[in-house]
């Protein structure tokens, strides 16, 4: 045996009189450098629990643990660091999507309990939490581009007088570049009403596997061409990348997948073959987003499905409430034709309540789903609003989609600040441009510019097209002369809600304006027509706030055979309708097949 090796442990005794260098010694401080990478700090109010730090840590030193209730844009998780594994590389800090994670310059820690070397920065309080020395992500240093890839669009001049689709779509290079920005955190999925597999389909774009992308879209959303264009994209409002830069263009990436897959190949890609109709059948009232979504999933489950549609084409408010420059009719048809090709039967121009009663449908079918939407306009109730030249945006948008002639006036005032108000404002502006060669539309809302309910881009684009958008004014009366409106009287609106959060507009009656317009359009919300529900049925149903029928999580009403969803229950928006229809299909299947696993 080597005698030197045998005696080596004893050489440690040679250090017994030296100062320790790895143990904090109050008499001999050895502070870390100002930018040393020491123990972590986390501003837990800023952190959103996206888990990107956990994903990047090669040492698996980070576990996400639940510390608070999850809410929109925040998973409720926070990183716990295991200093038995951490190598202090600071990758987690550099990639943090909110800049909440930093490192102190403290690097010594004395404890006898090994568990103390695993803690949740910011939650388990430490001496270094308040200091500001240590490692922070250097400014202007990002792992990902903070700017979204711009989608080309028609110029305002090209848009004027034209209903051609204004957004041109992403090229392959643009879509892949935008998809590269996604950190796959999944924060968006929780906020999407349909809980779409967003990081998964964005990954499919990165992998250039658009057929896989389409399969992921159809798992939860059978209207991807439509949603890829006009979804209200609530997911983007919470996207982790939006904390430091632009959120990912989730909606446009969805559109890219749908645009690139030809409809003739859908059945093959989605592996749909030989659907056998069961002996049970379901009636659906209304071919809007919720009805079409329910029909799609029910027919895949093997039910015989028939839709009863009041108008002459399918699509509901998607076709009759959204202008073609935002949602071209051939793209609506692409989504709907595929659903109908699965064997869904549809009968047009049927009015439930007069042509066939709801009661009868309940007897003829094993279940009924109703998604009749919000097709009625709401009146402001101000003086002059009953005049025949004062219109509802819902009626005008429907007439425009049906190709009916509209008497477009040379000067128009639109009352309303939501997306529907912007849709009618911009549609009428296009028609004015075509007819008179100039635009003269004023749109006004009670809300201030910052609080307008319309999407920001809608307001910006409306202005680019020559419309005047005047937020923060309350309509008082419509001036009528010789049976024709001459304009709208407004006063300044200073606030909308009182201290208790109740709707209670406060106006300054001394600050007045008069806006000339011989055509006035009211666009302050939509109402539902559920007159097809008889009084006898109403007694058996439960009603909640705003006259909405109460349903359970599967959109089943207290009449067990009747399910209701879409705008008459939730929303209003297309993606809630799609999610409701899907959930109702699952609920109907559970009811009709209680023994199913
Ligand atoms: S510093 Fe590096 S090793 Fe430590 S937790 Fe962060 S990523 Fe993981
Ligand atoms: S990356 Fe940042 S925001 Fe996301 S969980 Fe980690 S510390 Fe929180
Ligand atoms: S789109 Fe945004 S929120 Fe969704 S997974 Fe990607 S980075 Fe996260």
XYZ file of C-alpha atoms and ligand atoms in Angstrom:
621
model
C 0.000 0.000 0.000
C 1.092 3.599 -0.775
C 1.980 5.022 2.707
C 1.384 8.647 1.445
C -2.248 7.863 0.539
C -2.797 6.293 3.918
C -1.605 9.439 5.749
C -3.357 11.991 3.459
C -6.453 12.553 5.706
C -4.129 13.655 8.460
C -2.790 16.474 6.271
C -6.072 18.294 6.892
C -4.896 18.858 10.446
C -2.287 21.148 9.010
C -5.017 23.768 8.358
C -6.362 23.779 11.894
C -4.864 27.160 12.792
C -5.932 28.938 9.572
C -9.069 31.166 9.223
C -11.997 29.452 7.542
C -12.717 30.943 4.111
C -16.101 29.429 3.278
C -17.934 30.279 6.490
C -19.299 33.730 7.170
C -17.147 35.305 9.793
C -18.512 38.503 11.389
C -15.017 39.589 12.262
C -13.729 39.058 8.758
C -16.464 39.947 6.210
C -15.896 38.764 2.661
C -18.755 40.421 0.729
C -19.515 39.290 -2.791
C -18.747 41.679 -5.635
C -21.534 44.151 -6.436
C -22.735 42.037 -9.370
C -21.997 38.670 -7.745
C -24.488 35.897 -8.493
C -25.620 34.902 -5.004
C -28.921 33.734 -3.540
C -32.053 34.583 -5.514
C -34.598 37.324 -4.833
C -38.032 37.324 -6.399
C -40.559 40.140 -6.462
C -43.508 37.802 -6.050
C -46.038 40.543 -6.823
C -44.493 40.946 -10.266
C -43.750 37.264 -10.927
C -46.592 35.548 -12.804
C -45.585 31.954 -12.149
C -44.897 31.270 -15.821
C -42.262 28.628 -15.009
C -39.852 29.788 -17.719
C -37.084 29.911 -15.098
C -37.828 26.282 -14.174
C -37.711 25.197 -17.812
C -34.328 26.749 -18.519
C -32.586 25.409 -15.427
C -30.435 22.522 -16.666
C -29.679 21.491 -13.074
C -33.349 21.044 -12.212
C -32.748 23.331 -9.250
C -36.138 25.035 -9.626
C -39.545 23.632 -8.727
C -42.683 25.702 -9.211
C -44.817 25.535 -6.054
C -48.307 26.861 -5.349
C -48.267 29.935 -3.106
C -51.483 31.775 -4.013
C -54.702 31.274 -5.951
C -54.239 31.326 -9.706
C -55.911 34.119 -11.639
C -55.898 35.550 -15.144
C -52.293 35.789 -16.265
C -50.862 34.332 -13.046
C -50.591 30.610 -12.364
C -50.298 31.211 -8.603
C -46.999 29.254 -8.620
C -43.620 30.664 -7.614
C -40.114 29.235 -8.059
C -38.508 27.331 -5.171
C -34.720 27.031 -5.528
C -32.691 24.065 -4.355
C -29.186 25.304 -3.582
C -27.911 21.753 -3.477
C -28.397 21.774 -7.260
C -28.032 25.425 -8.279
C -24.739 26.288 -9.970
C -25.494 30.047 -9.862
C -25.387 30.388 -13.630
C -28.189 33.033 -13.555
C -29.867 31.753 -16.724
C -33.157 31.806 -14.812
C -32.650 35.497 -14.038
C -31.686 36.363 -17.586
C -34.722 34.679 -19.094
C -37.308 35.737 -16.497
C -40.287 37.043 -18.475
C -41.128 39.776 -15.965
C -37.665 40.703 -14.613
C -39.015 39.777 -11.166
C -36.173 37.333 -10.514
C -32.756 38.683 -9.547
C -29.806 37.471 -7.464
C -28.385 39.101 -4.375
C -24.626 39.215 -3.808
C -25.036 37.115 -0.652
C -23.432 33.734 -1.050
C -22.917 32.370 2.469
C -25.593 30.733 4.524
C -25.158 28.825 7.757
C -27.778 26.309 8.754
C -27.857 22.884 10.273
C -31.082 21.773 8.583
C -30.410 20.809 4.934
C -34.045 21.624 4.055
C -33.277 25.290 4.659
C -31.226 25.274 1.478
C -34.459 24.978 -0.502
C -36.607 28.061 -0.230
C -39.048 30.216 -2.183
C -37.374 33.592 -2.812
C -39.673 36.443 -1.883
C -41.983 34.191 0.141
C -39.483 32.704 2.614
C -38.074 35.978 3.918
C -34.275 36.377 3.890
C -31.854 39.093 5.029
C -30.862 39.874 1.445
C -34.401 40.499 0.202
C -34.120 44.269 0.646
C -30.609 44.832 -0.747
C -30.056 45.946 -4.298
C -26.618 44.499 -5.037
C -26.178 41.311 -6.994
C -27.087 40.102 -10.480
C -29.845 41.571 -12.610
C -30.452 40.898 -16.249
C -28.326 43.440 -18.130
C -30.372 46.097 -19.897
C -30.999 45.593 -23.609
C -30.031 41.944 -23.293
C -32.886 39.596 -24.159
C -33.068 35.933 -25.076
C -36.082 36.686 -27.286
C -37.128 39.540 -29.497
C -39.521 41.826 -27.639
C -41.208 42.973 -30.839
C -43.853 40.953 -32.616
C -43.477 40.247 -36.290
C -45.605 42.793 -38.094
C -48.371 41.469 -40.335
C -48.698 43.331 -43.594
C -51.999 45.081 -44.178
C -53.681 47.197 -46.796
C -52.826 50.875 -46.474
C -55.602 53.243 -45.334
C -55.888 54.483 -48.942
C -56.325 50.917 -50.238
C -58.908 50.210 -47.522
C -61.028 53.247 -48.297
C -64.135 52.301 -50.225
C -63.165 48.617 -50.234
C -64.355 45.592 -48.272
C -61.296 43.507 -49.282
C -59.666 41.781 -46.288
C -57.177 44.235 -44.802
C -54.786 41.861 -42.987
C -52.631 39.870 -45.421
C -51.534 36.937 -43.236
C -48.060 35.707 -42.249
C -45.572 34.126 -44.636
C -43.770 30.952 -43.475
C -40.702 32.952 -42.426
C -42.772 35.518 -40.546
C -44.846 32.874 -38.744
C -41.784 30.872 -37.699
C -39.999 33.997 -36.499
C -43.000 34.997 -34.405
C -43.432 31.429 -33.093
C -39.778 31.509 -32.001
C -40.630 34.177 -29.419
C -42.967 31.886 -27.450
C -41.482 30.462 -24.239
C -44.146 27.698 -24.082
C -45.260 28.731 -20.600
C -48.976 28.018 -21.161
C -50.184 31.072 -19.193
C -52.370 31.922 -22.208
C -54.124 28.532 -22.232
C -55.742 29.127 -18.852
C -57.178 32.466 -20.013
C -58.439 31.288 -23.425
C -62.147 30.464 -22.887
C -61.687 27.326 -25.037
C -58.393 26.456 -23.288
C -56.733 25.923 -26.631
C -53.352 24.182 -26.755
C -51.622 27.444 -27.678
C -47.969 26.629 -26.870
C -48.439 23.250 -28.556
C -49.719 24.657 -31.847
C -47.096 27.403 -31.795
C -44.480 24.665 -31.370
C -45.983 22.859 -34.388
C -45.306 26.024 -36.431
C -41.697 26.037 -35.240
C -41.428 22.385 -36.259
C -43.063 23.204 -39.609
C -45.677 20.525 -38.870
C -48.842 22.420 -39.754
C -50.974 19.276 -39.974
C -50.174 18.604 -36.322
C -50.987 22.273 -35.669
C -54.410 21.808 -37.285
C -55.116 18.709 -35.174
C -54.317 20.687 -32.026
C -56.605 23.553 -33.130
C -59.528 21.213 -33.792
C -59.183 19.537 -30.368
C -60.932 22.553 -28.874
C -61.909 24.888 -31.727
C -63.623 23.892 -34.987
C -63.658 27.471 -36.369
C -59.939 28.286 -36.732
C -60.117 30.411 -39.907
C -62.733 32.581 -38.234
C -61.055 32.747 -34.836
C -57.665 33.287 -36.464
C -59.071 36.562 -37.779
C -61.591 37.991 -35.346
C -61.077 36.302 -31.972
C -60.965 38.874 -29.186
C -57.608 37.220 -28.257
C -57.925 37.439 -24.478
C -54.948 35.060 -24.415
C -52.712 37.817 -25.771
C -53.640 40.159 -22.916
C -51.949 37.773 -20.459
C -49.110 36.436 -22.628
C -45.889 36.313 -20.597
C -43.980 38.004 -23.381
C -46.272 41.012 -23.057
C -44.718 41.988 -19.721
C -41.550 43.292 -21.324
C -42.529 43.645 -24.961
C -45.276 42.695 -27.388
C -47.372 39.645 -26.575
C -47.121 36.793 -29.064
C -49.489 37.192 -32.036
C -51.396 34.100 -30.977
C -54.422 34.902 -33.139
C -52.383 35.466 -36.300
C -50.400 32.255 -35.729
C -53.674 30.321 -35.477
C -54.775 31.905 -38.739
C -51.461 30.901 -40.344
C -52.027 27.216 -39.538
C -55.615 27.291 -40.831
C -54.666 29.263 -43.977
C -51.904 26.839 -44.899
C -53.976 23.641 -44.634
C -56.253 23.081 -47.662
C -59.831 22.213 -46.696
C -59.889 19.207 -49.094
C -57.325 17.516 -46.838
C -59.004 18.284 -43.513
C -60.672 14.886 -43.091
C -57.443 13.046 -43.825
C -55.370 15.320 -41.558
C -57.906 15.223 -38.740
C -58.268 11.455 -39.162
C -62.045 11.578 -39.523
C -63.455 8.553 -41.274
C -66.682 6.569 -41.492
C -68.675 8.411 -38.872
C -71.553 6.148 -37.857
C -74.618 8.029 -36.667
C -76.044 6.643 -33.438
C -79.718 6.079 -32.938
C -79.853 9.232 -30.791
C -80.363 12.627 -32.340
C -79.780 16.209 -31.273
C -81.407 19.418 -32.541
C -79.437 22.645 -32.551
C -81.078 26.050 -32.816
C -78.874 28.612 -34.531
C -75.832 28.131 -36.765
C -73.648 30.635 -34.908
C -70.351 29.776 -33.194
C -71.856 27.863 -30.264
C -74.312 25.875 -32.414
C -71.651 24.993 -34.993
C -69.177 24.013 -32.298
C -71.742 21.790 -30.541
C -72.701 20.247 -33.901
C -69.050 19.503 -34.742
C -68.262 17.687 -31.521
C -71.628 15.865 -31.349
C -71.351 14.513 -34.885
C -67.828 13.278 -34.098
C -69.282 11.504 -31.053
C -71.653 9.754 -33.432
C -74.934 11.648 -32.931
C -77.362 12.528 -35.664
C -77.316 16.327 -35.640
C -79.656 18.783 -37.274
C -79.272 22.576 -37.101
C -82.282 24.895 -37.490
C -81.142 28.322 -38.741
C -83.358 31.391 -38.945
C -81.389 33.174 -41.689
C -80.499 32.043 -45.184
C -76.857 31.193 -44.443
C -74.936 29.745 -41.500
C -72.561 31.742 -39.330
C -74.790 33.853 -37.081
C -73.161 37.080 -35.943
C -69.859 35.972 -37.509
C -71.451 36.363 -40.941
C -74.156 38.913 -40.198
C -72.396 41.083 -37.632
C -68.745 41.292 -38.722
C -67.757 43.178 -41.881
C -66.065 41.348 -44.717
C -62.877 43.432 -44.559
C -62.208 41.762 -41.191
C -63.681 38.336 -41.922
C -64.103 37.365 -45.573
C -67.136 35.212 -46.339
C -65.063 32.504 -48.092
C -63.119 31.943 -44.856
C -66.376 31.600 -42.905
C -67.506 29.084 -45.518
C -64.264 27.096 -45.245
C -64.850 26.405 -41.535
C -68.596 25.832 -41.836
C -68.463 23.663 -44.962
C -66.062 21.309 -43.210
C -68.450 20.916 -40.245
C -71.386 20.286 -42.592
C -69.277 17.791 -44.588
C -69.118 15.608 -41.484
C -72.806 14.873 -41.917
C -74.414 17.705 -39.946
C -77.811 18.457 -41.474
C -78.975 22.076 -41.631
C -82.301 23.665 -42.461
C -82.317 27.397 -43.250
C -85.052 30.028 -42.892
C -86.706 28.231 -39.967
C -88.158 30.354 -37.223
C -88.344 28.473 -33.941
C -91.545 29.355 -32.124
C -93.598 29.830 -35.303
C -92.387 27.285 -37.917
C -91.698 24.683 -35.243
C -91.946 25.059 -31.496
C -89.183 24.422 -28.996
C -91.546 22.066 -27.223
C -91.883 20.007 -30.402
C -88.122 19.848 -30.856
C -87.877 18.594 -27.274
C -90.263 15.765 -28.175
C -88.696 14.895 -31.543
C -85.054 14.911 -30.407
C -83.151 13.358 -27.520
C -81.602 16.718 -26.665
C -81.769 20.314 -27.879
C -78.994 22.918 -27.822
C -79.972 26.542 -28.331
C -77.428 29.214 -29.261
C -79.590 31.913 -30.785
C -77.229 34.812 -30.123
C -77.787 38.516 -29.581
C -79.311 39.883 -32.761
C -81.430 42.738 -31.398
C -80.207 46.330 -31.172
C -80.452 48.354 -27.956
C -81.916 51.819 -27.898
C -80.305 54.765 -26.093
C -83.846 55.892 -25.238
C -82.907 59.565 -25.785
C -85.295 62.010 -27.474
C -85.395 61.358 -31.198
C -84.156 57.759 -30.947
C -87.481 56.422 -32.232
C -87.135 58.298 -35.544
C -87.073 56.047 -38.619
C -83.673 57.445 -39.696
C -82.136 56.395 -36.402
C -80.786 52.862 -36.834
C -79.345 49.947 -34.899
C -75.863 48.749 -35.895
C -77.026 45.110 -35.698
C -79.670 45.715 -38.390
C -77.326 47.674 -40.650
C -74.490 45.139 -40.413
C -76.922 42.330 -41.238
C -78.262 44.262 -44.244
C -74.729 44.952 -45.483
C -73.783 41.243 -45.267
C -76.963 40.288 -47.074
C -76.070 42.691 -49.870
C -79.128 44.877 -49.270
C -79.158 48.488 -50.398
C -78.570 50.934 -47.564
C -79.320 54.621 -47.807
C -75.883 55.808 -46.689
C -76.056 59.457 -45.685
C -73.347 62.039 -46.324
C -72.975 62.748 -42.602
C -73.375 60.074 -39.938
C -73.073 59.899 -36.151
C -72.563 56.503 -34.447
C -73.290 56.189 -30.728
C -71.108 53.518 -29.128
C -67.457 52.697 -28.400
C -67.291 48.909 -28.655
C -66.084 46.681 -31.474
C -69.540 46.529 -33.078
C -69.652 50.333 -33.099
C -66.251 50.389 -34.822
C -67.473 47.757 -37.318
C -70.463 49.839 -38.386
C -68.474 53.105 -38.311
C -65.804 51.695 -40.611
C -68.320 49.928 -42.871
C -70.348 53.113 -43.352
C -67.154 55.090 -43.936
C -66.237 52.706 -46.774
C -69.694 53.100 -48.287
C -69.558 56.893 -47.964
C -66.179 56.945 -49.682
C -67.578 54.894 -52.551
C -70.736 56.976 -52.877
C -69.579 60.516 -52.073
C -65.792 60.268 -52.453
C -65.251 61.377 -48.831
C -65.789 60.132 -45.272
C -67.847 62.002 -42.685
C -68.616 59.719 -39.748
C -68.299 60.617 -36.075
C -68.380 57.824 -33.483
C -68.809 58.739 -29.853
C -68.728 56.816 -26.587
C -69.389 57.523 -22.925
C -66.031 55.955 -22.061
C -62.831 57.948 -22.272
C -60.234 57.086 -24.905
C -58.348 54.845 -22.444
C -61.476 52.973 -21.389
C -63.157 52.457 -24.733
C -64.289 48.838 -24.937
C -63.256 48.491 -28.604
C -59.892 46.875 -29.384
C -57.227 49.547 -29.647
C -56.323 48.632 -33.216
C -59.952 49.087 -34.257
C -59.934 52.681 -33.010
C -56.567 53.429 -34.605
C -57.580 51.920 -37.951
C -60.938 53.725 -37.938
C -59.100 57.030 -37.568
C -56.663 56.070 -40.325
C -59.679 55.568 -42.570
C -60.914 59.105 -41.926
C -63.513 58.442 -39.184
C -63.661 60.831 -36.247
C -63.701 58.998 -32.911
C -64.811 61.242 -30.037
C -64.770 59.355 -26.723
C -65.963 60.765 -23.385
C -69.294 62.292 -24.457
C -72.833 61.409 -23.364
C -75.634 61.548 -25.950
C -78.484 63.813 -24.836
C -80.952 64.022 -27.711
C -81.235 63.657 -31.456
C -82.351 66.823 -33.186
C -85.107 66.138 -35.733
C -86.239 68.612 -38.404
C -89.043 67.809 -40.829
C -88.901 64.163 -39.799
C -85.150 63.852 -40.551
C -82.322 63.887 -37.964
C -79.954 66.825 -38.207
C -77.493 65.741 -35.539
C -76.731 64.617 -31.997
C -76.521 66.777 -28.866
C -73.866 65.581 -26.403
C -72.423 66.724 -23.077
C -69.027 65.950 -21.584
C -68.960 62.728 -19.586
C -66.490 62.920 -16.705
C -66.889 59.506 -15.116
C -68.905 56.353 -15.635
C -68.909 54.491 -12.326
C -69.487 55.590 -8.736
C -67.321 54.633 -5.743
C -69.233 51.372 -5.317
C -68.415 50.472 -8.928
C -72.011 50.956 -10.125
C -72.718 52.359 -13.572
C -73.548 55.970 -12.798
C -72.298 58.409 -15.484
C -71.437 61.910 -14.232
C -71.659 64.622 -16.875
C -70.848 68.303 -17.090
C -74.035 69.746 -18.611
C -72.282 73.055 -19.352
C -69.799 71.472 -21.762
C -71.949 70.739 -24.800
C -71.461 69.935 -28.448
C -73.703 69.329 -31.428
C -72.490 66.945 -34.098
C -74.222 67.152 -37.436
C -75.487 63.924 -38.971
C -78.565 63.073 -41.000
C -78.130 59.403 -40.174
C -77.747 58.347 -36.532
C -76.727 54.797 -35.571
C -77.135 53.346 -32.089
C -74.544 50.728 -31.182
C -74.588 50.448 -27.418
C -74.982 46.692 -27.046
C -77.130 43.845 -28.289
C -80.160 42.124 -26.864
C -81.522 38.604 -27.160
C -84.769 37.350 -28.564
C -85.834 34.227 -26.672
C -89.525 34.590 -27.470
C -89.400 30.961 -28.682
C -89.393 29.942 -25.001
C -93.038 29.689 -23.964
C -94.343 31.100 -20.695
C -94.933 27.553 -19.481
C -91.297 26.660 -20.128
C -90.083 29.888 -18.549
C -91.722 28.800 -15.314
C -89.596 25.660 -15.326
C -86.352 27.480 -16.158
C -84.220 29.498 -13.763
C -83.097 32.969 -14.755
C -80.003 34.844 -13.602
C -78.701 38.390 -14.024
C -79.681 40.307 -17.195
C -82.456 37.809 -17.976
C -80.032 35.042 -18.876
C -81.184 31.461 -18.395
C -79.194 29.702 -15.669
C -77.214 26.664 -16.785
C -74.739 24.309 -15.138
C -71.099 23.833 -16.184
C -72.292 21.732 -19.156
C -74.774 24.451 -20.198
C -77.697 22.252 -19.239
C -80.790 24.153 -18.086
C -83.240 22.998 -15.452
C -85.218 21.437 -18.332
C -82.880 18.451 -18.634
C -83.263 18.032 -22.409
C -82.519 21.713 -23.113
C -78.959 23.059 -23.255
C -78.222 26.727 -23.988
C -74.963 28.538 -24.761
C -73.206 31.239 -26.737
C -73.947 34.947 -26.424
C -77.331 34.403 -24.755
C -75.510 32.800 -21.805
C -71.912 34.063 -21.814
C -69.697 36.511 -23.674
C -70.605 38.010 -26.041
C -67.793 36.787 -28.224
C -67.080 34.012 -30.675
C -64.588 32.084 -28.569
C -66.918 31.833 -25.550
C -69.579 30.507 -27.932
C -67.178 27.883 -29.300
C -66.177 26.824 -25.790
C -69.825 26.681 -24.636
C -70.851 24.574 -27.632
C -68.007 22.123 -26.998
C -68.859 21.814 -23.317
C -72.557 21.395 -24.087
C -71.708 18.574 -26.533
C -69.835 16.818 -23.723
C -72.807 17.434 -21.389
C -75.310 16.068 -23.914
C -73.149 12.972 -24.410
C -72.937 12.458 -20.640
C -76.723 12.717 -20.376
C -77.472 10.404 -23.307
C -74.702 7.937 -22.515
C -74.476 7.859 -18.721
C -72.575 4.562 -18.741
C -69.798 5.902 -20.964
C -66.354 5.938 -19.309
S -28.922 30.057 -11.325
Fe -28.769 28.510 -12.977
S -28.649 26.581 -11.856
Fe -29.347 28.112 -10.368
S -31.553 27.978 -10.414
Fe -31.008 29.551 -11.913
S -30.823 28.450 -13.879
Fe -30.807 26.936 -12.271
S -39.567 33.320 -15.139
Fe -39.830 35.056 -13.779
S -42.030 35.471 -13.875
Fe -41.749 33.414 -14.673
S -42.002 32.102 -12.835
Fe -39.815 32.505 -13.063
S -39.484 34.251 -11.687
Fe -41.680 34.179 -12.091
S -48.099 32.525 -26.312
Fe -47.283 33.737 -24.595
S -48.366 33.012 -22.757
Fe -48.732 31.504 -24.414
S -47.189 29.938 -24.127
Fe -46.323 31.419 -25.574
S -45.226 32.939 -24.314
Fe -46.528 31.744 -22.929
